PDB file of C-alpha atoms in Angstrom:
ATOM      1  CA  MET A   8       5.374   8.440 -23.487  1.00 74.00           C
ATOM      2  CA  GLN A   9       6.697   9.120 -26.423  1.00 76.00           C
ATOM      3  CA  LYS A  10       5.294  12.746 -27.093  1.00 79.00           C
ATOM      4  CA  LEU A  11       5.940  13.631 -23.428  1.00 82.00           C
ATOM      5  CA  SER A  12       9.348  12.410 -23.246  1.00 83.00           C
ATOM      6  CA  PRO A  13      11.368  15.185 -25.321  1.00 82.00           C
ATOM      7  CA  VAL A  14       9.641  18.176 -23.361  1.00 82.00           C
ATOM      8  CA  VAL A  15      10.495  16.218 -19.824  1.00 81.00           C
ATOM      9  CA  LYS A  16      14.166  15.029 -19.921  1.00 75.00           C
ATOM     10  CA  HIS A  17      16.061  18.096 -19.014  1.00 65.00           C
ATOM     11  CA  GLU A  18      18.767  17.755 -21.727  1.00 69.00           C
ATOM     12  CA  PRO A  19      18.041  16.304 -25.367  1.00 69.00           C
ATOM     13  CA  ASN A  20      21.369  13.376 -25.000  1.00 75.00           C
ATOM     14  CA  HIS A  21      19.386  12.437 -21.851  1.00 76.00           C
ATOM     15  CA  SER A  22      17.591   8.900 -21.973  1.00 82.00           C
ATOM     16  CA  ASP A  23      14.092   9.192 -23.171  1.00 81.00           C
ATOM     17  CA  ILE A  24      11.254   8.136 -20.316  1.00 84.00           C
ATOM     18  CA  TYR A  25       9.042   5.583 -21.419  1.00 80.00           C
ATOM     19  CA  ASP A  26       8.089   4.515 -17.589  1.00 82.00           C
ATOM     20  CA  PRO A  27       5.206   6.113 -16.678  1.00 83.00           C
ATOM     21  CA  PHE A  28       6.415   6.040 -12.991  1.00 82.00           C
ATOM     22  CA  GLU A  29       9.361   7.689 -13.526  1.00 85.00           C
ATOM     23  CA  MET A  30       7.869  10.381 -15.676  1.00 87.00           C
ATOM     24  CA  PHE A  31       5.479  10.841 -12.928  1.00 87.00           C
ATOM     25  CA  ASP A  32       8.228  11.805 -10.892  1.00 85.00           C
ATOM     26  CA  CYS A  33       9.332  14.176 -12.645  1.00 85.00           C
ATOM     27  CA  MET A  34       5.936  16.057 -13.133  1.00 87.00           C
ATOM     28  CA  MET A  35       5.672  16.181  -9.709  1.00 86.00           C
ATOM     29  CA  GLY A  36       8.421  17.939  -9.110  1.00 85.00           C
ATOM     30  CA  TYR A  37       6.998  20.951 -11.118  1.00 87.00           C
ATOM     31  CA  VAL A  38       3.374  20.403  -9.643  1.00 88.00           C
ATOM     32  CA  CYS A  39       4.320  19.761  -6.147  1.00 85.00           C
ATOM     33  CA  HIS A  40       6.456  23.112  -6.236  1.00 85.00           C
ATOM     34  CA  GLY A  41       3.881  25.584  -8.178  1.00 86.00           C
ATOM     35  CA  SER A  42       6.155  25.682 -11.256  1.00 87.00           C
ATOM     36  CA  HIS A  43       5.504  25.957 -14.364  1.00 89.00           C
ATOM     37  CA  LEU A  44       5.232  22.223 -16.345  1.00 89.00           C
ATOM     38  CA  PRO A  45       8.061  22.571 -18.737  1.00 88.00           C
ATOM     39  CA  CYS A  46       8.033  23.329 -22.312  1.00 87.00           C
ATOM     40  CA  ILE A  47      10.597  22.938 -25.010  1.00 83.00           C
ATOM     41  CA  PRO A  48      12.292  26.491 -25.609  1.00 80.00           C
ATOM     42  CA  GLY A  49      11.110  28.329 -28.779  1.00 79.00           C
ATOM     43  CA  THR A  50       8.226  26.205 -29.624  1.00 85.00           C
ATOM     44  CA  ASN A  51       4.441  25.524 -28.063  1.00 85.00           C
ATOM     45  CA  GLU A  52       5.475  22.036 -26.884  1.00 86.00           C
ATOM     46  CA  CYS A  53       4.565  21.798 -23.128  1.00 88.00           C
ATOM     47  CA  VAL A  54       3.522  19.367 -20.903  1.00 90.00           C
ATOM     48  CA  THR A  55      -0.228  20.826 -19.622  1.00 90.00           C
ATOM     49  CA  PHE A  56      -2.251  19.753 -16.860  1.00 91.00           C
ATOM     50  CA  GLU A  57      -4.316  17.432 -18.597  1.00 92.00           C
ATOM     51  CA  HIS A  58      -1.565  14.944 -19.321  1.00 91.00           C
ATOM     52  CA  VAL A  59      -0.639  15.226 -15.698  1.00 91.00           C
ATOM     53  CA  ARG A  60      -4.044  13.987 -14.860  1.00 92.00           C
ATOM     54  CA  ASN A  61      -4.170  11.244 -17.771  1.00 91.00           C
ATOM     55  CA  LEU A  62      -1.021  10.004 -16.592  1.00 90.00           C
ATOM     56  CA  ILE A  63      -2.311   9.782 -12.865  1.00 90.00           C
ATOM     57  CA  ALA A  64      -5.185   8.409 -14.253  1.00 91.00           C
ATOM     58  CA  PHE A  65      -3.506   5.904 -16.052  1.00 90.00           C
ATOM     59  CA  MET A  66      -1.185   5.336 -13.100  1.00 87.00           C
ATOM     60  CA  ASP A  67      -4.456   4.439 -11.008  1.00 89.00           C
ATOM     61  CA  TRP A  68      -5.622   1.759 -13.416  1.00 89.00           C
ATOM     62  CA  VAL A  69      -2.069   0.393 -13.272  1.00 84.00           C
ATOM     63  CA  GLY A  70      -2.310  -0.349  -9.779  1.00 84.00           C
ATOM     64  CA  ARG A  71      -6.155  -1.803  -9.668  1.00 86.00           C
ATOM     65  CA  GLN A  72      -4.166  -4.316 -12.044  1.00 82.00           C
ATOM     66  CA  PHE A  73      -1.394  -5.208  -9.640  1.00 79.00           C
ATOM     67  CA  ILE A  74      -3.989  -5.760  -6.747  1.00 78.00           C
ATOM     68  CA  ARG A  75      -5.935  -8.291  -8.698  1.00 77.00           C
ATOM     69  CA  ASP A  76      -2.667 -10.482  -8.733  1.00 78.00           C
ATOM     70  CA  THR A  77      -2.173 -12.766  -6.116  1.00 77.00           C
ATOM     71  CA  SER A  78       1.504 -13.070  -6.665  1.00 77.00           C
ATOM     72  CA  ASN A  79       1.973  -9.634  -5.701  1.00 80.00           C
ATOM     73  CA  THR A  80      -0.435 -10.022  -2.595  1.00 80.00           C
ATOM     74  CA  LYS A  81       2.478 -12.875  -1.750  1.00 80.00           C
ATOM     75  CA  ALA A  82       5.225 -10.398  -2.355  1.00 82.00           C
ATOM     76  CA  SER A  83       3.732  -7.492  -0.718  1.00 85.00           C
ATOM     77  CA  MET A  84       2.936  -9.919   2.562  1.00 84.00           C
ATOM     78  CA  LEU A  85       6.594 -11.207   2.442  1.00 85.00           C
ATOM     79  CA  ASN A  86       8.084  -7.132   2.041  1.00 87.00           C
ATOM     80  CA  MET A  87       6.260  -6.718   5.105  1.00 90.00           C
ATOM     81  CA  TYR A  88       6.550  -9.841   6.907  1.00 89.00           C
ATOM     82  CA  GLY A  89       9.809  -8.451   9.063  1.00 90.00           C
ATOM     83  CA  PHE A  90       7.885  -4.869   9.719  1.00 93.00           C
ATOM     84  CA  LEU A  91       4.695  -6.297  10.986  1.00 93.00           C
ATOM     85  CA  ASN A  92       6.868  -9.114  13.393  1.00 92.00           C
ATOM     86  CA  HIS A  93       8.155  -6.422  15.062  1.00 93.00           C
ATOM     87  CA  LEU A  94       5.167  -3.979  15.348  1.00 94.00           C
ATOM     88  CA  LEU A  95       3.675  -7.110  16.793  1.00 94.00           C
ATOM     89  CA  SER A  96       6.655  -8.131  19.174  1.00 93.00           C
ATOM     90  CA  ASN A  97       6.508  -4.447  20.314  1.00 93.00           C
ATOM     91  CA  MET A  98       3.021  -4.454  21.391  1.00 94.00           C
ATOM     92  CA  GLU A  99       3.592  -7.803  23.274  1.00 94.00           C
ATOM     93  CA  ASP A 100       6.368  -6.384  24.526  1.00 93.00           C
ATOM     94  CA  TYR A 101       4.018  -3.385  25.648  1.00 92.00           C
ATOM     95  CA  ILE A 102       1.752  -5.881  27.609  1.00 92.00           C
ATOM     96  CA  ASN A 103       3.758  -7.751  28.984  1.00 91.00           C
ATOM     97  CA  GLY A 104       5.516  -4.452  31.057  1.00 90.00           C
ATOM     98  CA  LYS A 105       8.901  -4.928  28.482  1.00 89.00           C
ATOM     99  CA  GLU A 106       8.571  -1.887  26.534  1.00 80.00           C
ATOM    100  CA  MET A 107       7.131   1.449  27.989  1.00 84.00           C
ATOM    101  CA  ALA A 108       6.972   3.255  25.126  1.00 86.00           C
ATOM    102  CA  ARG A 109       3.309   4.779  24.066  1.00 88.00           C
ATOM    103  CA  PHE A 110       4.307   5.884  20.685  1.00 93.00           C
ATOM    104  CA  ILE A 111       6.374   4.539  18.321  1.00 93.00           C
ATOM    105  CA  LEU A 112       7.118   6.052  14.762  1.00 94.00           C
ATOM    106  CA  TYR A 113       8.165   4.709  11.700  1.00 94.00           C
ATOM    107  CA  SER A 114       9.077   6.693   8.641  1.00 93.00           C
ATOM    108  CA  GLY A 115       8.978   5.500   5.103  1.00 90.00           C
ATOM    109  CA  HIS A 116       7.644   6.166   1.603  1.00 89.00           C
ATOM    110  CA  ASP A 117       5.241   5.186  -0.925  1.00 87.00           C
ATOM    111  CA  VAL A 118       7.208   2.378  -2.214  1.00 86.00           C
ATOM    112  CA  THR A 119       6.661   1.451   1.777  1.00 91.00           C
ATOM    113  CA  LEU A 120       3.106   2.502   2.224  1.00 93.00           C
ATOM    114  CA  GLU A 121       2.136   0.209  -0.691  1.00 91.00           C
ATOM    115  CA  PRO A 122       3.088  -3.199   0.023  1.00 90.00           C
ATOM    116  CA  LEU A 123       2.065  -2.457   3.765  1.00 94.00           C
ATOM    117  CA  SER A 124      -1.587  -1.417   2.892  1.00 93.00           C
ATOM    118  CA  THR A 125      -1.735  -4.683   0.188  1.00 90.00           C
ATOM    119  CA  ALA A 126      -0.843  -6.760   3.037  1.00 90.00           C
ATOM    120  CA  LEU A 127      -3.425  -5.478   5.008  1.00 93.00           C
ATOM    121  CA  GLY A 128      -6.158  -5.833   2.240  1.00 90.00           C
ATOM    122  CA  ILE A 129      -6.661  -2.310   2.466  1.00 91.00           C
ATOM    123  CA  ASP A 130      -4.837  -1.184  -0.816  1.00 90.00           C
ATOM    124  CA  ASP A 131      -7.691   0.045  -3.508  1.00 89.00           C
ATOM    125  CA  GLY A 132      -4.723   0.289  -5.970  1.00 87.00           C
ATOM    126  CA  ASN A 133      -4.663   4.178  -6.576  1.00 89.00           C
ATOM    127  CA  LEU A 134      -1.697   6.012  -5.719  1.00 88.00           C
ATOM    128  CA  ILE A 135      -0.202   6.795  -2.615  1.00 89.00           C
ATOM    129  CA  PRO A 136      -0.925  10.907  -1.229  1.00 88.00           C
ATOM    130  CA  TYR A 137       2.034  12.688  -0.249  1.00 86.00           C
ATOM    131  CA  ALA A 138       2.233  12.734   3.937  1.00 90.00           C
ATOM    132  CA  SER A 139      -0.388   9.233   3.639  1.00 94.00           C
ATOM    133  CA  ARG A 140       0.332   7.623   7.071  1.00 95.00           C
ATOM    134  CA  ILE A 141      -1.025   4.427   8.676  1.00 96.00           C
ATOM    135  CA  VAL A 142      -1.632   4.127  12.619  1.00 97.00           C
ATOM    136  CA  PHE A 143      -2.024   0.945  14.546  1.00 96.00           C
ATOM    137  CA  GLU A 144      -3.806   2.028  17.787  1.00 95.00           C
ATOM    138  CA  LEU A 145      -3.451  -0.291  20.648  1.00 94.00           C
ATOM    139  CA  TYR A 146      -6.610  -0.581  23.203  1.00 93.00           C
ATOM    140  CA  SER A 147      -7.598  -2.328  26.288  1.00 91.00           C
ATOM    141  CA  TYR A 148     -10.606  -3.046  28.701  1.00 88.00           C
ATOM    142  CA  SER A 149     -11.857  -5.115  30.902  1.00 87.00           C
ATOM    143  CA  VAL A 150     -13.992  -8.154  31.413  1.00 85.00           C
ATOM    144  CA  ASN A 151     -14.178  -9.923  34.822  1.00 86.00           C
ATOM    145  CA  ASN A 152     -11.104  -8.330  36.347  1.00 86.00           C
ATOM    146  CA  LYS A 153      -9.039  -9.598  32.969  1.00 88.00           C
ATOM    147  CA  LEU A 154      -7.720  -6.797  30.469  1.00 90.00           C
ATOM    148  CA  LYS A 155      -8.715  -7.321  26.741  1.00 91.00           C
ATOM    149  CA  TYR A 156      -6.659  -6.142  23.891  1.00 93.00           C
ATOM    150  CA  VAL A 157      -7.913  -4.540  20.979  1.00 93.00           C
ATOM    151  CA  LEU A 158      -6.503  -3.177  17.622  1.00 94.00           C
ATOM    152  CA  LYS A 159      -7.700   0.029  15.276  1.00 94.00           C
ATOM    153  CA  ILE A 160      -5.719   1.012  12.030  1.00 95.00           C
ATOM    154  CA  LEU A 161      -6.493   4.328  10.743  1.00 95.00           C
ATOM    155  CA  TYR A 162      -5.261   5.076   7.264  1.00 95.00           C
ATOM    156  CA  ASN A 163      -4.925   8.761   6.564  1.00 95.00           C
ATOM    157  CA  GLY A 164      -7.533   9.290   9.480  1.00 94.00           C
ATOM    158  CA  LYS A 165     -10.129   6.957   8.210  1.00 94.00           C
ATOM    159  CA  ASP A 166     -10.704   3.867  10.143  1.00 93.00           C
ATOM    160  CA  VAL A 167     -10.055   1.169   8.008  1.00 93.00           C
ATOM    161  CA  THR A 168     -10.105  -1.501  10.606  1.00 92.00           C
ATOM    162  CA  LYS A 169     -13.351  -3.504   9.387  1.00 90.00           C
ATOM    163  CA  TYR A 170     -11.768  -3.792   5.662  1.00 90.00           C
ATOM    164  CA  THR A 171      -8.305  -5.479   7.185  1.00 93.00           C
ATOM    165  CA  SER A 172      -7.895  -9.275   5.708  1.00 88.00           C
ATOM    166  CA  PHE A 173      -7.671 -10.494   9.435  1.00 90.00           C
ATOM    167  CA  CYS A 174     -10.578  -8.234  10.788  1.00 88.00           C
ATOM    168  CA  LYS A 175     -12.824  -9.075   8.151  1.00 81.00           C
ATOM    169  CA  PRO A 176     -14.104 -12.933   9.203  1.00 76.00           C
ATOM    170  CA  PHE A 177     -14.501 -10.944  12.777  1.00 79.00           C
ATOM    171  CA  PHE A 178     -16.740  -7.844  11.803  1.00 74.00           C
ATOM    172  CA  LYS A 179     -18.668 -10.599   9.847  1.00 63.00           C
ATOM    173  CA  ASP A 180     -19.242 -12.923  12.262  1.00 61.00           C
ATOM    174  CA  THR A 181     -19.942 -10.031  15.617  1.00 60.00           C
ATOM    175  CA  VAL A 182     -20.872  -6.829  14.885  1.00 54.00           C
ATOM    176  CA  LYS A 183     -24.633  -7.461  14.410  1.00 55.00           C
ATOM    177  CA  SER A 184     -24.602  -9.116  17.681  1.00 53.00           C
ATOM    178  CA  ASN A 185     -22.137  -6.921  19.165  1.00 55.00           C
ATOM    179  CA  PRO A 186     -22.322  -3.078  17.895  1.00 50.00           C
ATOM    180  CA  SER A 187     -20.056  -1.524  20.760  1.00 51.00           C
ATOM    181  CA  GLY A 188     -17.531  -3.544  19.551  1.00 50.00           C
ATOM    182  CA  TYR A 189     -18.038  -2.195  15.822  1.00 55.00           C
ATOM    183  CA  GLY A 190     -14.339  -0.320  15.100  1.00 66.00           C
ATOM    184  CA  ILE A 191     -12.407  -2.185  16.938  1.00 83.00           C
ATOM    185  CA  CYS A 192     -10.463  -6.047  16.094  1.00 90.00           C
ATOM    186  CA  PRO A 193      -8.907  -8.340  18.756  1.00 91.00           C
ATOM    187  CA  LEU A 194      -5.457  -7.971  18.989  1.00 94.00           C
ATOM    188  CA  LYS A 195      -5.486 -12.326  18.551  1.00 93.00           C
ATOM    189  CA  SER A 196      -6.506 -11.556  14.896  1.00 93.00           C
ATOM    190  CA  PHE A 197      -3.917  -9.196  13.858  1.00 94.00           C
ATOM    191  CA  GLN A 198      -1.592 -11.804  16.111  1.00 94.00           C
ATOM    192  CA  LYS A 199      -2.425 -14.780  14.075  1.00 93.00           C
ATOM    193  CA  PHE A 200      -2.576 -13.351  10.946  1.00 92.00           C
ATOM    194  CA  VAL A 201       1.018 -12.260  11.339  1.00 91.00           C
ATOM    195  CA  GLU A 202       2.405 -15.594  13.307  1.00 87.00           C
ATOM    196  CA  ASP A 203       0.520 -18.206  10.883  1.00 86.00           C
ATOM    197  CA  TYR A 204       0.764 -16.275   7.285  1.00 82.00           C
ATOM    198  CA  ILE A 205       3.871 -18.412   6.235  1.00 80.00           C
ATOM    199  CA  SER A 206       1.837 -22.047   6.953  1.00 79.00           C
ATOM    200  CA  THR A 207      -1.479 -20.705   5.858  1.00 74.00           C
ATOM    201  CA  THR A 208       0.360 -20.917   2.283  1.00 72.00           C
ATOM    202  CA  GLY A 209       1.478 -23.807   2.463  1.00 75.00           C
ATOM    203  CA  ALA A 210       4.719 -23.019   2.201  1.00 78.00           C
ATOM    204  CA  SER A 211       7.497 -25.054   5.115  1.00 80.00           C
ATOM    205  CA  SER A 212       9.209 -21.968   5.585  1.00 82.00           C
ATOM    206  CA  PHE A 213       9.745 -17.994   4.812  1.00 80.00           C
ATOM    207  CA  GLN A 214      12.653 -18.504   2.703  1.00 82.00           C
ATOM    208  CA  ALA A 215      10.271 -21.318   0.605  1.00 82.00           C
ATOM    209  CA  LEU A 216       7.828 -19.361   0.217  1.00 77.00           C
ATOM    210  CA  CYS A 217      10.173 -16.031  -0.787  1.00 79.00           C
ATOM    211  CA  ASN A 218      11.073 -18.845  -3.974  1.00 79.00           C
ATOM    212  CA  SER A 219       7.746 -19.993  -4.793  1.00 75.00           C
ATOM    213  CA  VAL A 220       7.016 -16.270  -5.408  1.00 69.00           C
ATOM    214  CA  GLN A 221       7.578 -14.403  -8.770  1.00 65.00           C
ATOM    215  CA  PRO A 222       5.597 -10.977  -8.674  1.00 52.00           C
ATOM    216  CA  SER A 223       4.997  -9.249 -11.756  1.00 53.00           C
ATOM    217  CA  SER A 224       7.514  -6.281 -12.082  1.00 50.00           C
ATOM    218  CA  TYR A 225       5.215  -4.597 -14.820  1.00 47.00           C
ATOM    219  CA  PRO A 226       1.371  -4.581 -15.338  1.00 46.00           C
ATOM    220  CA  PHE A 227       1.984  -5.078 -18.785  1.00 39.00           C
ATOM    221  CA  ASP A 228       3.736  -8.704 -17.921  1.00 42.00           C
ATOM    222  CA  VAL A 229       1.778 -11.641 -19.428  1.00 33.00           C
ATOM    223  CA  THR A 230       0.013 -11.931 -16.340  1.00 36.00           C
ATOM    224  CA  TYR A 231      -2.070  -9.341 -17.193  1.00 33.00           C
ATOM    225  CA  SER A 232      -2.874 -10.842 -20.994  1.00 31.00           C
ATOM    226  CA  SER A 233      -6.210 -11.820 -19.845  1.00 32.00           C
ATOM    227  CA  TYR A 234      -7.970  -8.947 -18.819  1.00 30.00           C
ATOM    228  CA  MET A 235      -5.845  -5.470 -19.902  1.00 32.00           C
ATOM    229  CA  ASP A 236      -7.919  -3.441 -21.781  1.00 35.00           C
ATOM    230  CA  ASP A 237      -6.886  -2.989 -25.283  1.00 38.00           C
ATOM    231  CA  ALA A 238      -6.817   0.795 -25.127  1.00 36.00           C
ATOM    232  CA  TYR A 239      -3.652   0.875 -22.454  1.00 33.00           C
ATOM    233  CA  LYS A 240      -1.620  -2.056 -24.533  1.00 33.00           C
ATOM    234  CA  PRO A 241       1.589  -0.343 -25.626  1.00 31.00           C
TER     235      PRO A 241
END
């Protein structure tokens, strides 16, 4: 960071850039627009693509440390709790005939998809690619003239349903005996996950759980001191 900061910041009087996430945002402005990487005018001091690759590799490493932090997982669920309740409510309204929309689009950023993927249990810690999407598909089928509802979740086109925390038990118990059900998950598993989340943590309320969670804001916090690689210590 110390070597790259003087090259990347636009003016000598600007604050130095030591946060890798801020440095990443600055570099992507050049990379994504096909521009030449910055140099200090009149010198050979330039940012190279090797610097960019190393920074991305470092940030992926940082992300993998975060997903090992249970406080971060709880914080992500709390962050997405309102959205997941709203999503579930829309599904239930459609099932009950109160909502006729067959397609609902939500928009956000990587800072939205990161806690969402963590809450769902599908985050691998790597950077969220640009233009990423998470799709929830609701299906129905008839059993003895009664409709059953199932859910499929896709991340950038890949079916990740079986990896979600609330569907893993279902697949573990039934996939061998019911191969035709592979790739879908009972909607009731998602309903139970959302509706029972607060109680399963032992908290008495949403606010009580918020007060009990103290997520790490940076991977070099003491939370990670027991398993940080020496090479990445500041």
